[in-house]
Amino acid sequence: MATRTSRSHAPAKAQTTEARAPADWMGEWSRQQMAVASENACTVYRGFEALRRIQEQAARAAAERHAAVAQKLRKPESGVDLAFVQGELLREDVTAATRYWQDLASAVIEMNTELLTSASKLVDTEDLMAATSARFLHS
């Protein structure tokens, strides 16, 4: 009876191991997917923080520029040329706006690069290249 029990458990154990392999693979794949999703969420939130900092710095610099011009225009004895002051302010605002949009675009590109790098961890490039090569060879 002992032999019978050990024999009956051995095949069941082998079947359990074979049956678990796909489940283990799916569990591992799901875990990797969740890890990458969490990494990507973190990347997006860091990107949002960077965008907010860029906006905050741009707003602060614009407020300082305009406050300086307002102060200059309040002094009656300065004899400033109004057209020159307004033109200079406009030039500085356009330059700052250009820099602002470039900084925003740079932050977004950096965030997207990090997201793509993270997502590429899930792709087995050897399998992808083999599949791509096979498709083009059979076309």
Short mmCIF file of N, CA, C and O in Angstrom, two decimals, residues 57-130:
data_model
loop_
_atom_site.label_atom_id
_atom_site.label_comp_id
_atom_site.label_asym_id
_atom_site.label_seq_id
_atom_site.Cartn_x
_atom_site.Cartn_y
_atom_site.Cartn_z
N GLN A 57 8.23 78.55 -12.68
CA GLN A 57 9.39 79.42 -12.94
C GLN A 57 9.07 80.46 -14.01
O GLN A 57 9.47 81.62 -13.89
N ALA A 58 8.34 80.06 -15.04
CA ALA A 58 7.97 81.00 -16.10
C ALA A 58 7.05 82.09 -15.56
O ALA A 58 7.22 83.28 -15.88
N ALA A 59 6.09 81.71 -14.73
CA ALA A 59 5.17 82.70 -14.15
C ALA A 59 5.91 83.66 -13.22
O ALA A 59 5.68 84.88 -13.24
N ARG A 60 6.83 83.11 -12.42
CA ARG A 60 7.59 83.96 -11.49
C ARG A 60 8.45 84.95 -12.27
O ARG A 60 8.48 86.15 -11.96
N ALA A 61 9.13 84.47 -13.31
CA ALA A 61 9.99 85.35 -14.11
C ALA A 61 9.16 86.43 -14.81
O ALA A 61 9.57 87.59 -14.87
N ALA A 62 7.99 86.07 -15.34
CA ALA A 62 7.12 87.04 -16.00
C ALA A 62 6.64 88.09 -15.01
O ALA A 62 6.61 89.29 -15.32
N ALA A 63 6.26 87.67 -13.82
CA ALA A 63 5.81 88.62 -12.80
C ALA A 63 6.93 89.59 -12.44
O ALA A 63 6.69 90.80 -12.30
N GLU A 64 8.15 89.07 -12.31
CA GLU A 64 9.30 89.94 -11.99
C GLU A 64 9.57 90.94 -13.11
O GLU A 64 9.84 92.11 -12.86
N ARG A 65 9.51 90.48 -14.36
CA ARG A 65 9.73 91.38 -15.51
C ARG A 65 8.70 92.50 -15.52
O ARG A 65 9.04 93.67 -15.68
N HIS A 66 7.46 92.13 -15.38
CA HIS A 66 6.38 93.12 -15.44
C HIS A 66 6.41 94.06 -14.24
O HIS A 66 6.11 95.26 -14.39
N ALA A 67 6.78 93.56 -13.08
CA ALA A 67 6.90 94.42 -11.90
C ALA A 67 8.02 95.44 -12.09
O ALA A 67 7.87 96.62 -11.73
N ALA A 68 9.13 95.02 -12.69
CA ALA A 68 10.24 95.93 -12.94
C ALA A 68 9.83 97.03 -13.92
O ALA A 68 10.16 98.21 -13.73
N VAL A 69 9.09 96.66 -14.95
CA VAL A 69 8.63 97.66 -15.93
C VAL A 69 7.63 98.61 -15.27
O VAL A 69 7.67 99.83 -15.49
N ALA A 70 6.73 98.06 -14.47
CA ALA A 70 5.75 98.91 -13.78
C ALA A 70 6.46 99.91 -12.86
O ALA A 70 6.09 101.09 -12.81
N GLN A 71 7.48 99.45 -12.18
CA GLN A 71 8.25 100.33 -11.30
C GLN A 71 8.94 101.43 -12.11
O GLN A 71 8.96 102.59 -11.70
N LYS A 72 9.49 101.06 -13.24
CA LYS A 72 10.18 102.03 -14.10
C LYS A 72 9.19 103.07 -14.62
O LYS A 72 9.50 104.27 -14.70
N LEU A 73 7.98 102.62 -14.98
CA LEU A 73 6.98 103.54 -15.52
C LEU A 73 6.35 104.44 -14.46
O LEU A 73 5.80 105.47 -14.78
N ARG A 74 6.43 104.08 -13.21
CA ARG A 74 5.86 104.87 -12.12
C ARG A 74 6.71 106.10 -11.79
O ARG A 74 6.22 107.04 -11.20
N LYS A 75 7.96 106.07 -12.14
CA LYS A 75 8.86 107.19 -11.81
C LYS A 75 8.66 108.30 -12.84
O LYS A 75 9.04 108.15 -14.01
N PRO A 76 8.09 109.41 -12.42
CA PRO A 76 7.82 110.49 -13.39
C PRO A 76 9.09 111.17 -13.89
O PRO A 76 9.14 111.65 -15.01
N GLU A 77 10.13 111.18 -13.09
CA GLU A 77 11.33 111.89 -13.50
C GLU A 77 12.23 111.07 -14.41
O GLU A 77 13.23 111.58 -14.92
N SER A 78 11.90 109.82 -14.64
CA SER A 78 12.80 108.99 -15.42
C SER A 78 12.83 109.39 -16.89
O SER A 78 13.83 109.22 -17.57
N GLY A 79 11.74 109.92 -17.40
CA GLY A 79 11.68 110.33 -18.81
C GLY A 79 11.90 109.16 -19.77
O GLY A 79 12.57 109.31 -20.79
N VAL A 80 11.38 108.00 -19.42
CA VAL A 80 11.57 106.82 -20.26
C VAL A 80 10.73 106.92 -21.52
O VAL A 80 9.65 107.52 -21.52
N ASP A 81 11.23 106.33 -22.54
CA ASP A 81 10.50 106.24 -23.80
C ASP A 81 9.51 105.07 -23.68
O ASP A 81 9.91 103.92 -23.58
N LEU A 82 8.21 105.39 -23.67
CA LEU A 82 7.19 104.36 -23.46
C LEU A 82 7.23 103.27 -24.52
O LEU A 82 7.08 102.09 -24.22
N ALA A 83 7.42 103.67 -25.75
CA ALA A 83 7.47 102.68 -26.84
C ALA A 83 8.66 101.75 -26.66
O ALA A 83 8.55 100.53 -26.86
N PHE A 84 9.79 102.30 -26.23
CA PHE A 84 10.98 101.47 -26.02
C PHE A 84 10.75 100.48 -24.88
O PHE A 84 11.07 99.30 -24.99
N VAL A 85 10.17 100.96 -23.77
CA VAL A 85 9.93 100.08 -22.61
C VAL A 85 8.95 98.97 -22.99
O VAL A 85 9.18 97.80 -22.68
N GLN A 86 7.87 99.33 -23.68
CA GLN A 86 6.90 98.32 -24.07
C GLN A 86 7.49 97.34 -25.09
O GLN A 86 7.24 96.14 -25.03
N GLY A 87 8.29 97.85 -26.02
CA GLY A 87 8.95 96.98 -27.00
C GLY A 87 9.93 96.02 -26.35
O GLY A 87 9.99 94.84 -26.71
N GLU A 88 10.68 96.54 -25.39
CA GLU A 88 11.64 95.69 -24.67
C GLU A 88 10.91 94.62 -23.87
O GLU A 88 11.33 93.45 -23.84
N LEU A 89 9.82 95.01 -23.23
CA LEU A 89 9.03 94.04 -22.46
C LEU A 89 8.45 92.97 -23.39
O LEU A 89 8.48 91.78 -23.06
N LEU A 90 7.94 93.38 -24.53
CA LEU A 90 7.40 92.43 -25.49
C LEU A 90 8.47 91.46 -25.96
O LEU A 90 8.26 90.25 -26.04
N ARG A 91 9.67 91.99 -26.26
CA ARG A 91 10.77 91.14 -26.72
C ARG A 91 11.12 90.11 -25.64
O ARG A 91 11.29 88.93 -25.92
N GLU A 92 11.22 90.56 -24.40
CA GLU A 92 11.55 89.65 -23.29
C GLU A 92 10.45 88.61 -23.08
O GLU A 92 10.74 87.44 -22.81
N ASP A 93 9.19 89.03 -23.23
CA ASP A 93 8.08 88.09 -23.06
C ASP A 93 8.08 87.03 -24.16
O ASP A 93 7.84 85.85 -23.89
N VAL A 94 8.34 87.45 -25.39
CA VAL A 94 8.38 86.48 -26.50
C VAL A 94 9.55 85.52 -26.32
O VAL A 94 9.40 84.30 -26.52
N THR A 95 10.69 86.03 -25.92
CA THR A 95 11.86 85.17 -25.67
C THR A 95 11.56 84.18 -24.55
O THR A 95 11.86 82.99 -24.66
N ALA A 96 10.94 84.68 -23.47
CA ALA A 96 10.60 83.80 -22.34
C ALA A 96 9.55 82.77 -22.75
O ALA A 96 9.63 81.61 -22.32
N ALA A 97 8.59 83.18 -23.56
CA ALA A 97 7.56 82.23 -24.00
C ALA A 97 8.16 81.13 -24.87
O ALA A 97 7.80 79.96 -24.73
N THR A 98 9.10 81.51 -25.72
CA THR A 98 9.78 80.52 -26.57
C THR A 98 10.55 79.53 -25.70
O THR A 98 10.48 78.32 -25.89
N ARG A 99 11.28 80.05 -24.73
CA ARG A 99 12.04 79.19 -23.82
C ARG A 99 11.09 78.29 -23.03
O ARG A 99 11.36 77.11 -22.82
N TYR A 100 9.96 78.85 -22.60
CA TYR A 100 8.96 78.10 -21.84
C TYR A 100 8.47 76.90 -22.64
O TYR A 100 8.43 75.77 -22.15
N TRP A 101 8.07 77.13 -23.90
CA TRP A 101 7.56 76.03 -24.73
C TRP A 101 8.64 75.01 -25.05
O TRP A 101 8.38 73.81 -25.12
N GLN A 102 9.88 75.48 -25.23
CA GLN A 102 10.98 74.54 -25.46
C GLN A 102 11.22 73.68 -24.22
O GLN A 102 11.45 72.47 -24.32
N ASP A 103 11.17 74.29 -23.04
CA ASP A 103 11.36 73.55 -21.80
C ASP A 103 10.24 72.53 -21.58
O ASP A 103 10.49 71.39 -21.17
N LEU A 104 9.01 72.95 -21.87
CA LEU A 104 7.88 72.01 -21.76
C LEU A 104 8.04 70.83 -22.72
O LEU A 104 7.87 69.68 -22.33
N ALA A 105 8.39 71.14 -23.96
CA ALA A 105 8.57 70.08 -24.96
C ALA A 105 9.70 69.14 -24.54
O ALA A 105 9.57 67.91 -24.66
N SER A 106 10.78 69.69 -24.03
CA SER A 106 11.90 68.87 -23.59
C SER A 106 11.49 67.95 -22.44
O SER A 106 11.84 66.77 -22.43
N ALA A 107 10.73 68.47 -21.49
CA ALA A 107 10.28 67.66 -20.36
C ALA A 107 9.35 66.54 -20.83
O ALA A 107 9.43 65.40 -20.34
N VAL A 108 8.47 66.85 -21.76
CA VAL A 108 7.54 65.84 -22.28
C VAL A 108 8.30 64.77 -23.07
O VAL A 108 8.03 63.57 -22.94
N ILE A 109 9.27 65.18 -23.87
CA ILE A 109 10.08 64.21 -24.62
C ILE A 109 10.85 63.31 -23.67
O ILE A 109 10.92 62.09 -23.87
N GLU A 110 11.41 63.89 -22.63
CA GLU A 110 12.14 63.09 -21.64
C GLU A 110 11.21 62.08 -20.96
O GLU A 110 11.56 60.92 -20.79
N MET A 111 10.01 62.54 -20.61
CA MET A 111 9.05 61.65 -19.97
C MET A 111 8.67 60.51 -20.92
O MET A 111 8.63 59.34 -20.53
N ASN A 112 8.40 60.83 -22.18
CA ASN A 112 8.03 59.80 -23.15
C ASN A 112 9.17 58.82 -23.40
O ASN A 112 8.94 57.63 -23.58
N THR A 113 10.39 59.32 -23.41
CA THR A 113 11.55 58.44 -23.60
C THR A 113 11.64 57.45 -22.44
O THR A 113 11.88 56.26 -22.66
N GLU A 114 11.45 57.94 -21.22
CA GLU A 114 11.47 57.05 -20.06
C GLU A 114 10.34 56.02 -20.14
O GLU A 114 10.54 54.85 -19.80
N LEU A 115 9.16 56.44 -20.60
CA LEU A 115 8.04 55.52 -20.72
C LEU A 115 8.33 54.43 -21.75
O LEU A 115 8.06 53.25 -21.53
N LEU A 116 8.89 54.82 -22.89
CA LEU A 116 9.21 53.85 -23.93
C LEU A 116 10.31 52.90 -23.48
O LEU A 116 10.28 51.71 -23.79
N THR A 117 11.29 53.43 -22.76
CA THR A 117 12.37 52.59 -22.25
C THR A 117 11.81 51.56 -21.28
O THR A 117 12.18 50.38 -21.34
N SER A 118 10.92 51.99 -20.43
CA SER A 118 10.30 51.09 -19.46
C SER A 118 9.47 50.03 -20.17
O SER A 118 9.53 48.84 -19.83
N ALA A 119 8.71 50.44 -21.16
CA ALA A 119 7.86 49.49 -21.89
C ALA A 119 8.69 48.50 -22.70
O ALA A 119 8.29 47.35 -22.87
N SER A 120 9.85 48.93 -23.16
CA SER A 120 10.69 48.03 -23.96
C SER A 120 11.24 46.88 -23.14
O SER A 120 11.66 45.87 -23.70
N LYS A 121 11.22 47.00 -21.82
CA LYS A 121 11.69 45.91 -20.97
C LYS A 121 10.80 44.68 -21.11
O LYS A 121 11.23 43.57 -20.85
N LEU A 122 9.55 44.88 -21.52
CA LEU A 122 8.62 43.77 -21.66
C LEU A 122 8.75 43.05 -22.99
O LEU A 122 8.21 41.97 -23.17
N VAL A 123 9.45 43.66 -23.93
CA VAL A 123 9.56 43.09 -25.27
C VAL A 123 10.85 42.29 -25.35
O VAL A 123 11.93 42.81 -25.10
N ASP A 124 10.73 41.02 -25.73
CA ASP A 124 11.91 40.20 -25.97
C ASP A 124 12.35 40.50 -27.39
O ASP A 124 11.74 40.06 -28.36
N THR A 125 13.42 41.26 -27.52
CA THR A 125 13.84 41.74 -28.84
C THR A 125 14.25 40.60 -29.77
O THR A 125 14.05 40.69 -30.97
N GLU A 126 14.81 39.53 -29.23
CA GLU A 126 15.20 38.40 -30.08
C GLU A 126 13.97 37.77 -30.71
O GLU A 126 13.96 37.48 -31.91
N ASP A 127 12.91 37.56 -29.91
CA ASP A 127 11.67 37.01 -30.45
C ASP A 127 11.04 37.96 -31.46
O ASP A 127 10.53 37.54 -32.49
N LEU A 128 11.08 39.25 -31.16
CA LEU A 128 10.51 40.24 -32.05
C LEU A 128 11.26 40.27 -33.39
O LEU A 128 10.64 40.29 -34.45
N MET A 129 12.57 40.22 -33.32
CA MET A 129 13.37 40.22 -34.56
C MET A 129 13.12 38.95 -35.36
O MET A 129 13.01 38.99 -36.58
N ALA A 130 13.03 37.82 -34.69
CA ALA A 130 12.77 36.56 -35.38
C ALA A 130 11.40 36.59 -36.05
O ALA A 130 11.26 36.18 -37.20
#
